[in-house]
Short mmCIF file of C-alpha atoms and ligand atoms in Angstrom, two decimals:
data_model
loop_
_atom_site.label_atom_id
_atom_site.label_comp_id
_atom_site.label_asym_id
_atom_site.label_seq_id
_atom_site.Cartn_x
_atom_site.Cartn_y
_atom_site.Cartn_z
CA MET A 1 0.00 0.00 0.00
CA THR A 2 1.32 3.46 -0.83
CA GLU A 3 2.03 5.74 2.08
CA GLN A 4 0.37 9.15 2.25
CA ILE A 5 2.03 12.53 2.43
CA PHE A 6 0.08 15.64 3.34
CA ILE A 7 0.70 18.91 1.48
CA THR A 8 -0.32 22.44 2.41
CA ASP A 9 -0.14 24.63 -0.68
CA VAL A 10 1.06 28.04 0.49
CA SER A 11 0.96 29.79 -2.89
CA PRO A 12 -1.94 32.13 -2.06
CA ARG A 13 0.11 33.49 0.91
CA ASP A 14 3.85 32.82 0.53
CA GLY A 15 3.48 32.86 -3.26
CA LEU A 16 1.60 36.11 -3.61
CA GLN A 17 2.90 38.19 -0.67
CA ASN A 18 5.98 39.27 -2.59
CA GLN A 19 4.61 39.83 -6.11
CA ALA A 20 5.08 43.08 -7.97
CA VAL A 21 1.75 42.64 -9.80
CA ALA A 22 -1.37 43.34 -7.72
CA VAL A 23 -3.60 40.27 -7.58
CA SER A 24 -7.32 40.80 -6.96
CA THR A 25 -9.32 38.91 -4.31
CA ASP A 26 -11.26 37.26 -7.13
CA SER A 27 -8.05 36.02 -8.78
CA LYS A 28 -6.81 34.67 -5.44
CA LEU A 29 -10.08 32.74 -5.05
CA ARG A 30 -9.74 31.42 -8.60
CA LEU A 31 -6.20 30.24 -7.81
CA ILE A 32 -7.50 28.45 -4.69
CA ASP A 33 -10.25 26.94 -6.85
CA LYS A 34 -7.62 25.51 -9.23
CA LEU A 35 -5.79 24.01 -6.25
CA VAL A 36 -9.02 22.49 -4.89
CA GLN A 37 -9.78 21.09 -8.38
CA ALA A 38 -6.32 19.50 -8.34
CA GLY A 39 -7.14 17.74 -5.07
CA VAL A 40 -5.30 20.02 -2.61
CA GLU A 41 -6.95 19.67 0.83
CA SER A 42 -5.04 22.35 2.73
CA VAL A 43 -3.98 25.85 1.71
CA GLU A 44 -2.41 28.82 3.44
CA ALA A 45 -4.80 31.37 2.04
CA THR A 46 -3.55 34.74 3.24
CA SER A 47 -2.09 36.61 6.22
CA PHE A 48 -3.52 39.04 8.74
CA VAL A 49 -0.50 41.30 8.94
CA SER A 50 -0.01 45.04 8.69
CA PRO A 51 -1.21 46.15 5.23
CA SER A 52 1.63 48.65 5.09
CA ALA A 53 4.14 45.81 5.68
CA VAL A 54 2.57 43.47 3.08
CA PRO A 55 0.09 45.29 0.80
CA GLN A 56 -0.65 42.11 -1.20
CA MET A 57 -2.45 40.61 1.81
CA ALA A 58 -4.57 43.67 2.65
CA ASP A 59 -7.76 41.89 1.49
CA ALA A 60 -7.48 39.03 4.04
CA ALA A 61 -10.74 39.94 5.83
CA GLN A 62 -12.66 39.81 2.54
CA LEU A 63 -11.02 36.64 1.25
CA VAL A 64 -11.45 34.35 4.28
CA PRO A 65 -15.29 34.33 4.53
CA LEU A 66 -15.62 33.91 0.76
CA ALA A 67 -13.23 30.93 0.80
CA ALA A 68 -14.96 29.38 3.85
CA ALA A 69 -18.39 29.63 2.21
CA ARG A 70 -17.16 28.19 -1.06
CA TRP A 71 -14.99 25.32 0.26
CA PRO A 72 -16.34 24.34 3.69
CA ARG A 73 -14.18 21.22 3.86
CA LEU A 74 -10.91 22.83 2.70
CA ARG A 75 -8.35 23.41 5.45
CA THR A 76 -7.67 27.12 5.09
CA SER A 77 -4.90 28.43 7.28
CA VAL A 78 -3.97 32.09 7.65
CA LEU A 79 -0.71 33.55 8.94
CA VAL A 80 -0.94 35.87 11.97
CA PRO A 81 2.03 37.66 13.57
CA ASN A 82 0.38 38.77 16.83
CA LEU A 83 -2.85 38.92 18.85
CA LYS A 84 -4.23 41.68 16.66
CA GLY A 85 -3.79 39.37 13.66
CA LEU A 86 -5.61 36.59 15.53
CA GLU A 87 -8.49 38.94 16.42
CA ARG A 88 -8.85 40.00 12.80
CA ALA A 89 -8.63 36.39 11.58
CA HIS A 90 -11.24 35.25 14.11
CA ALA A 91 -13.58 38.09 13.16
CA ALA A 92 -13.29 36.97 9.53
CA GLY A 93 -14.19 33.40 10.50
CA ALA A 94 -10.74 31.75 10.16
CA ARG A 95 -10.63 28.21 11.58
CA GLU A 96 -6.87 27.71 11.38
CA ILE A 97 -3.98 30.10 11.96
CA ALA A 98 -0.20 29.95 11.71
CA VAL A 99 2.12 31.93 13.96
CA VAL A 100 5.58 32.80 12.69
CA LEU A 101 8.57 32.70 14.99
CA CYS A 102 12.01 33.27 13.51
CA ALA A 103 14.92 31.45 15.13
CA THR A 104 17.24 34.48 15.19
CA GLU A 105 17.06 37.90 16.81
CA THR A 106 17.66 39.92 13.61
CA MET A 107 15.19 38.03 11.43
CA ASN A 108 12.41 38.58 13.99
CA ARG A 109 13.19 42.29 14.04
CA LYS A 110 13.12 42.53 10.25
CA ASN A 111 9.97 40.44 9.90
CA VAL A 112 7.74 41.48 12.80
CA ASN A 113 9.63 44.35 14.45
CA MET A 114 10.08 42.34 17.67
CA GLY A 115 13.11 40.76 19.31
CA LEU A 116 13.29 36.98 19.63
CA GLN A 117 11.98 36.88 23.22
CA GLN A 118 9.10 39.22 22.38
CA ALA A 119 8.24 37.22 19.23
CA LEU A 120 8.31 34.00 21.29
CA ASP A 121 5.96 35.54 23.88
CA ALA A 122 3.64 36.83 21.14
CA SER A 123 3.59 33.42 19.41
CA GLU A 124 2.80 31.57 22.65
CA GLN A 125 0.07 34.04 23.63
CA THR A 126 -1.44 33.81 20.16
CA LEU A 127 -1.43 29.98 20.23
CA VAL A 128 -3.11 29.89 23.65
CA ALA A 129 -5.71 32.49 22.64
CA ALA A 130 -6.42 30.62 19.39
CA HIS A 131 -7.07 27.38 21.29
CA GLU A 132 -9.51 29.19 23.57
CA LEU A 133 -11.36 30.26 20.43
CA GLY A 134 -11.35 26.69 19.07
CA ILE A 135 -9.02 27.63 16.20
CA ARG A 136 -6.53 25.02 14.94
CA THR A 137 -2.91 26.14 15.00
CA ARG A 138 0.33 25.79 13.12
CA ALA A 139 3.61 27.34 14.28
CA TYR A 140 6.45 28.17 11.94
CA VAL A 141 10.00 28.06 13.21
CA ALA A 142 11.47 30.21 10.42
CA VAL A 143 15.12 30.53 9.30
CA ALA A 144 15.60 27.14 10.96
CA PHE A 145 18.70 26.35 8.90
CA GLU A 146 20.29 29.67 7.98
CA CYS A 147 19.44 33.33 8.57
CA PRO A 148 20.23 35.93 5.88
CA PHE A 149 21.55 38.22 8.62
CA GLU A 150 23.15 35.91 11.20
CA GLY A 151 24.38 32.93 9.15
CA ILE A 152 23.90 29.31 10.19
CA THR A 153 21.17 29.04 12.82
CA PRO A 154 22.27 27.03 15.88
CA LEU A 155 20.41 23.72 15.98
CA ALA A 156 20.04 24.02 19.76
CA GLU A 157 18.01 27.20 19.26
CA VAL A 158 15.74 25.55 16.69
CA LEU A 159 15.16 22.66 19.11
CA ARG A 160 14.39 25.04 21.97
CA LEU A 161 11.82 26.97 19.93
CA ALA A 162 10.25 23.85 18.40
CA ARG A 163 9.83 22.45 21.92
CA ARG A 164 8.22 25.70 23.10
CA MET A 165 5.79 25.77 20.16
CA HIS A 166 4.88 22.14 20.85
CA ALA A 167 4.39 22.84 24.57
CA ALA A 168 2.16 25.82 23.69
CA GLY A 169 -0.12 23.38 21.89
CA ALA A 170 0.60 23.99 18.20
CA ALA A 171 -1.09 21.18 16.26
CA GLU A 172 1.66 21.38 13.65
CA ILE A 173 5.21 22.70 13.98
CA VAL A 174 6.56 23.79 10.61
CA ILE A 175 10.34 23.88 10.29
CA ALA A 176 11.07 26.46 7.61
CA ASP A 177 14.11 26.88 5.39
CA THR A 178 12.93 30.43 4.68
CA ILE A 179 15.79 31.33 2.32
CA GLY A 180 16.35 27.89 0.79
CA ALA A 181 19.87 27.46 2.13
CA ALA A 182 19.77 23.88 3.40
CA ALA A 183 21.19 20.79 1.69
CA PRO A 184 19.87 17.25 2.24
CA ALA A 185 22.54 16.41 4.84
CA GLN A 186 21.43 19.30 7.06
CA VAL A 187 17.75 18.50 6.56
CA LYS A 188 18.36 14.91 7.64
CA GLU A 189 20.47 15.94 10.63
CA ARG A 190 18.00 18.58 11.83
CA MET A 191 14.78 16.67 11.21
CA ASN A 192 16.26 13.60 12.96
CA ALA A 193 17.00 15.81 15.98
CA ILE A 194 13.68 17.70 15.91
CA ARG A 195 11.58 14.52 15.74
CA ASP A 196 12.88 13.74 19.23
CA VAL A 197 11.20 16.90 20.59
CA VAL A 198 8.13 17.10 18.31
CA PRO A 199 6.14 13.96 17.42
CA LEU A 200 6.37 13.15 13.72
CA ASP A 201 2.62 13.47 13.19
CA ARG A 202 2.90 17.11 14.27
CA LEU A 203 6.05 17.92 12.32
CA ALA A 204 6.07 19.63 8.91
CA ILE A 205 8.75 21.13 6.71
CA HIS A 206 8.59 24.27 4.56
CA LEU A 207 11.24 24.44 1.85
CA HIS A 208 12.43 27.02 -0.66
CA ASP A 209 14.26 26.06 -3.83
CA THR A 210 16.85 28.85 -4.01
CA ARG A 211 19.83 26.55 -4.55
CA GLY A 212 18.01 23.85 -6.56
CA MET A 213 17.89 21.48 -3.60
CA GLY A 214 14.19 21.71 -2.77
CA VAL A 215 13.22 18.24 -3.98
CA ALA A 216 16.38 16.63 -2.61
CA ASN A 217 15.65 18.27 0.74
CA ALA A 218 12.07 16.99 0.66
CA TRP A 219 13.43 13.49 0.06
CA ALA A 220 15.79 13.87 3.03
CA ALA A 221 12.82 14.92 5.19
CA LEU A 222 10.81 11.92 3.93
CA GLU A 223 13.68 9.65 4.93
CA SER A 224 13.59 11.23 8.39
CA GLY A 225 9.93 10.24 8.64
CA VAL A 226 8.37 13.65 7.91
CA ARG A 227 5.06 13.32 6.04
CA ARG A 228 3.78 16.90 6.16
CA PHE A 229 5.06 19.44 3.65
CA ASP A 230 4.44 23.01 2.60
CA ALA A 231 4.88 23.71 -1.10
CA SER A 232 3.73 26.33 -3.57
CA VAL A 233 2.26 25.67 -6.99
CA GLY A 234 4.54 26.89 -9.77
CA GLY A 235 7.27 27.46 -7.16
CA ILE A 236 6.07 31.01 -6.51
CA GLY A 237 7.03 32.49 -3.17
CA GLY A 238 9.50 34.23 -0.94
CA CYS A 239 9.62 36.44 2.10
CA PRO A 240 9.86 40.19 1.38
CA PHE A 241 11.95 40.62 4.55
CA ALA A 242 14.50 37.85 3.89
CA PRO A 243 16.93 38.94 1.19
CA GLY A 244 18.08 36.27 -1.26
CA ALA A 245 15.09 33.95 -0.83
CA ALA A 246 13.83 32.49 -4.09
CA GLY A 247 10.55 30.66 -4.64
CA ASN A 248 9.18 27.78 -2.61
CA LEU A 249 9.59 24.13 -3.43
CA ALA A 250 7.04 23.72 -6.25
CA THR A 251 4.02 21.60 -5.34
CA GLU A 252 4.22 19.80 -8.71
CA ASP A 253 7.88 18.84 -8.10
CA LEU A 254 7.03 17.47 -4.67
CA VAL A 255 3.97 15.56 -5.91
CA LEU A 256 5.95 14.04 -8.80
CA MET A 257 8.91 13.04 -6.63
CA ALA A 258 6.59 11.56 -4.00
CA ARG A 259 4.61 9.63 -6.61
CA GLN A 260 7.73 8.15 -8.25
CA SER A 261 8.99 7.20 -4.79
CA GLY A 262 5.83 5.32 -3.77
CA PHE A 263 4.02 8.03 -1.80
CA SER A 264 0.56 9.32 -2.58
CA SER A 265 -0.51 12.93 -2.05
CA GLY A 266 -4.05 12.74 -3.48
CA ILE A 267 -3.13 15.63 -5.79
CA SER A 268 -3.40 15.54 -9.60
CA LEU A 269 -0.38 16.73 -11.58
CA ASP A 270 -2.61 17.79 -14.49
CA GLY A 271 -4.67 19.83 -12.05
CA LEU A 272 -1.51 21.50 -10.74
CA LEU A 273 -0.43 22.33 -14.32
CA ASP A 274 -3.78 24.09 -14.78
CA ALA A 275 -3.10 26.06 -11.60
CA VAL A 276 0.39 26.99 -12.84
CA ALA A 277 -1.07 28.19 -16.17
CA PHE A 278 -3.58 30.31 -14.29
CA ALA A 279 -0.89 31.80 -12.03
CA GLU A 280 1.23 32.60 -15.10
CA GLU A 281 -1.67 34.46 -16.64
CA GLN A 282 -2.22 36.44 -13.44
CA LEU A 283 1.43 37.24 -12.71
CA GLN A 284 2.32 37.74 -16.38
CA ARG A 285 5.49 35.69 -16.33
CA PRO A 286 6.55 32.08 -16.87
CA LEU A 287 6.28 29.94 -13.74
CA GLY A 288 6.67 26.33 -12.80
CA GLY A 289 8.90 24.02 -10.84
CA ARG A 290 11.93 22.12 -12.11
CA SER A 291 9.70 19.41 -13.58
CA SER A 292 7.20 21.68 -15.32
CA ALA A 293 8.64 21.56 -18.84
CA TRP A 294 8.71 17.75 -18.71
CA LEU A 295 5.24 17.55 -17.15
CA ARG A 296 3.80 19.77 -19.89
CA ARG A 297 5.44 17.70 -22.66
CA GLU A 298 4.29 14.48 -21.07
CA ARG A 299 0.74 15.79 -20.82
CA ALA A 300 0.74 16.93 -24.44
CA MET A 301 1.97 13.50 -25.57
CA ARG A 302 -0.82 11.80 -23.65
CA ALA A 303 -3.38 13.88 -25.55
CA PRO A 304 -1.99 14.00 -29.13
CA GLN A 305 -5.37 14.68 -30.70
CA MET A 306 -6.00 17.67 -28.49
CA SER A 307 -2.59 19.21 -29.08
CA ALA A 308 -2.82 18.57 -32.84
CA ASP A 309 -6.18 20.33 -32.87
CA ALA A 310 -4.75 23.21 -30.88
CA ALA A 311 -1.76 23.49 -33.23
CA ASN A 312 -3.88 23.27 -36.42
CA PRO A 313 -7.18 24.92 -35.72
CA ALA A 314 -9.70 24.11 -38.43
N1 COA B 1 -2.82 43.34 11.21
C1 COA B 1 -3.07 44.61 10.83
N2 COA B 1 -2.58 45.68 11.43
C2 COA B 1 -1.78 45.47 12.49
C3 COA B 1 -1.46 44.20 12.96
C4 COA B 1 -2.01 43.09 12.27
N3 COA B 1 -1.76 41.84 12.63
N4 COA B 1 -0.66 44.32 14.02
C5 COA B 1 -0.47 45.63 14.24
N5 COA B 1 -1.14 46.33 13.32
C6 COA B 1 -1.23 47.79 13.18
C7 COA B 1 -1.42 48.50 14.50
O1 COA B 1 -2.77 48.53 14.85
C8 COA B 1 -0.89 49.87 14.17
O2 COA B 1 -1.82 50.58 13.41
P1 COA B 1 -1.97 52.17 13.55
O3 COA B 1 -0.66 52.73 13.11
O4 COA B 1 -3.08 52.49 12.61
O5 COA B 1 -2.27 52.41 14.98
C9 COA B 1 0.29 49.57 13.26
O6 COA B 1 0.00 48.28 12.67
C10 COA B 1 1.61 49.50 14.00
O7 COA B 1 1.45 48.63 15.11
P2 COA B 1 2.68 48.01 15.88
O8 COA B 1 2.18 47.04 16.90
O9 COA B 1 3.59 49.11 16.35
O10 COA B 1 3.32 47.17 14.74
P3 COA B 1 4.72 47.32 14.01
O11 COA B 1 4.75 48.54 13.18
O12 COA B 1 5.80 47.09 15.00
O13 COA B 1 4.60 46.04 13.03
C11 COA B 1 3.76 43.84 12.56
C12 COA B 1 4.46 44.75 13.56
C13 COA B 1 3.90 42.42 13.07
C14 COA B 1 2.29 44.24 12.49
C15 COA B 1 4.38 44.03 11.15
O14 COA B 1 5.77 43.96 11.25
C16 COA B 1 3.91 43.01 10.18
O15 COA B 1 2.74 42.99 9.79
N6 COA B 1 4.78 42.12 9.69
C17 COA B 1 4.39 41.14 8.71
C18 COA B 1 5.47 40.23 8.41
C19 COA B 1 5.12 39.28 7.31
O16 COA B 1 4.01 39.15 6.85
N7 COA B 1 6.16 38.58 6.87
C20 COA B 1 6.02 37.62 5.83
C21 COA B 1 5.50 36.33 6.31
S1 COA B 1 6.58 35.47 7.38
ZN1 ZN B 2 8.34 30.55 2.85
#
């Protein structure tokens, strides 16, 4: 029997937060619709952050109720940096939130204008308050491998923060390679250590593909027993406050690698290609993971009649 992996597609949040082109609420909903059509069961839809810090997410309060009404069974998480974000998310009807705690002092200051201790306090308070409201929680431990300002992040610090997020009740602890600096050896080493402080069924990994090691890193995490992954369709993504970060691990690359390795994600590659095509149209540039060119060719070869018709319209 094939083993399952569970993917949260973060393209509507991580993918769109950093785009130069303004994307309307309607287009965001249409992107989520493409993901749902592809079989995605969990998305990170938006963030309740300061609109002056991240203008692309200013429509969060409009988007969340529309998404909840349209896809009642879709897990729709939203990123919140503080209690004010949680209040806004709750008022909009959010049922799942993610707090974001960076593992270094400088990255917290750049991202949320708080020091590490203050960001840790804010994350714990937000998790506790969310539970009181019956809201499911995820907790990012960001820059968990390397920080663009402080270099290699000490593993002991990542373990300390992961333990704290687990103790504060986070249903999922997401270890994030925010700038895509890790290689498989580090992923294996760190995930093997972290699974001793966070149970594997609560542990997720969030990868970026800056150095072309996204898929290899996902494989290393799989070998460490991790089954929960963040990924972004078309590989769109990146943090506006972390210089040098390229896009996320592409959902289609992860789904393809998992499938060829005997894991099932429940997600259709053709459906993801449709989502990539839609995102390309919206962002007006070519997108797609490392496997996209091959996936597109393979799809065209499976449907020769259709592509012949398209190439030679009557
Ligand atoms: N949503 C919307 N507005 C918020 C907010 C939130 N979650 N938290 C604070 N604000 C507002 C305050 O009400 C205040 O508004 P006012 O000027 O009209 O009174 C203003 O923002 C400043 O508040 P303050 O608490 O001093 O915040 P700050 O300026 O120190 O910024 C954050 C802190 C966390 C709000 C801001 O850094 C932020 O939104 N960061 C987002 C980071 C992000 O999304 N990174 C990418 C994903 S990891
Ligand atoms: Zn990210």
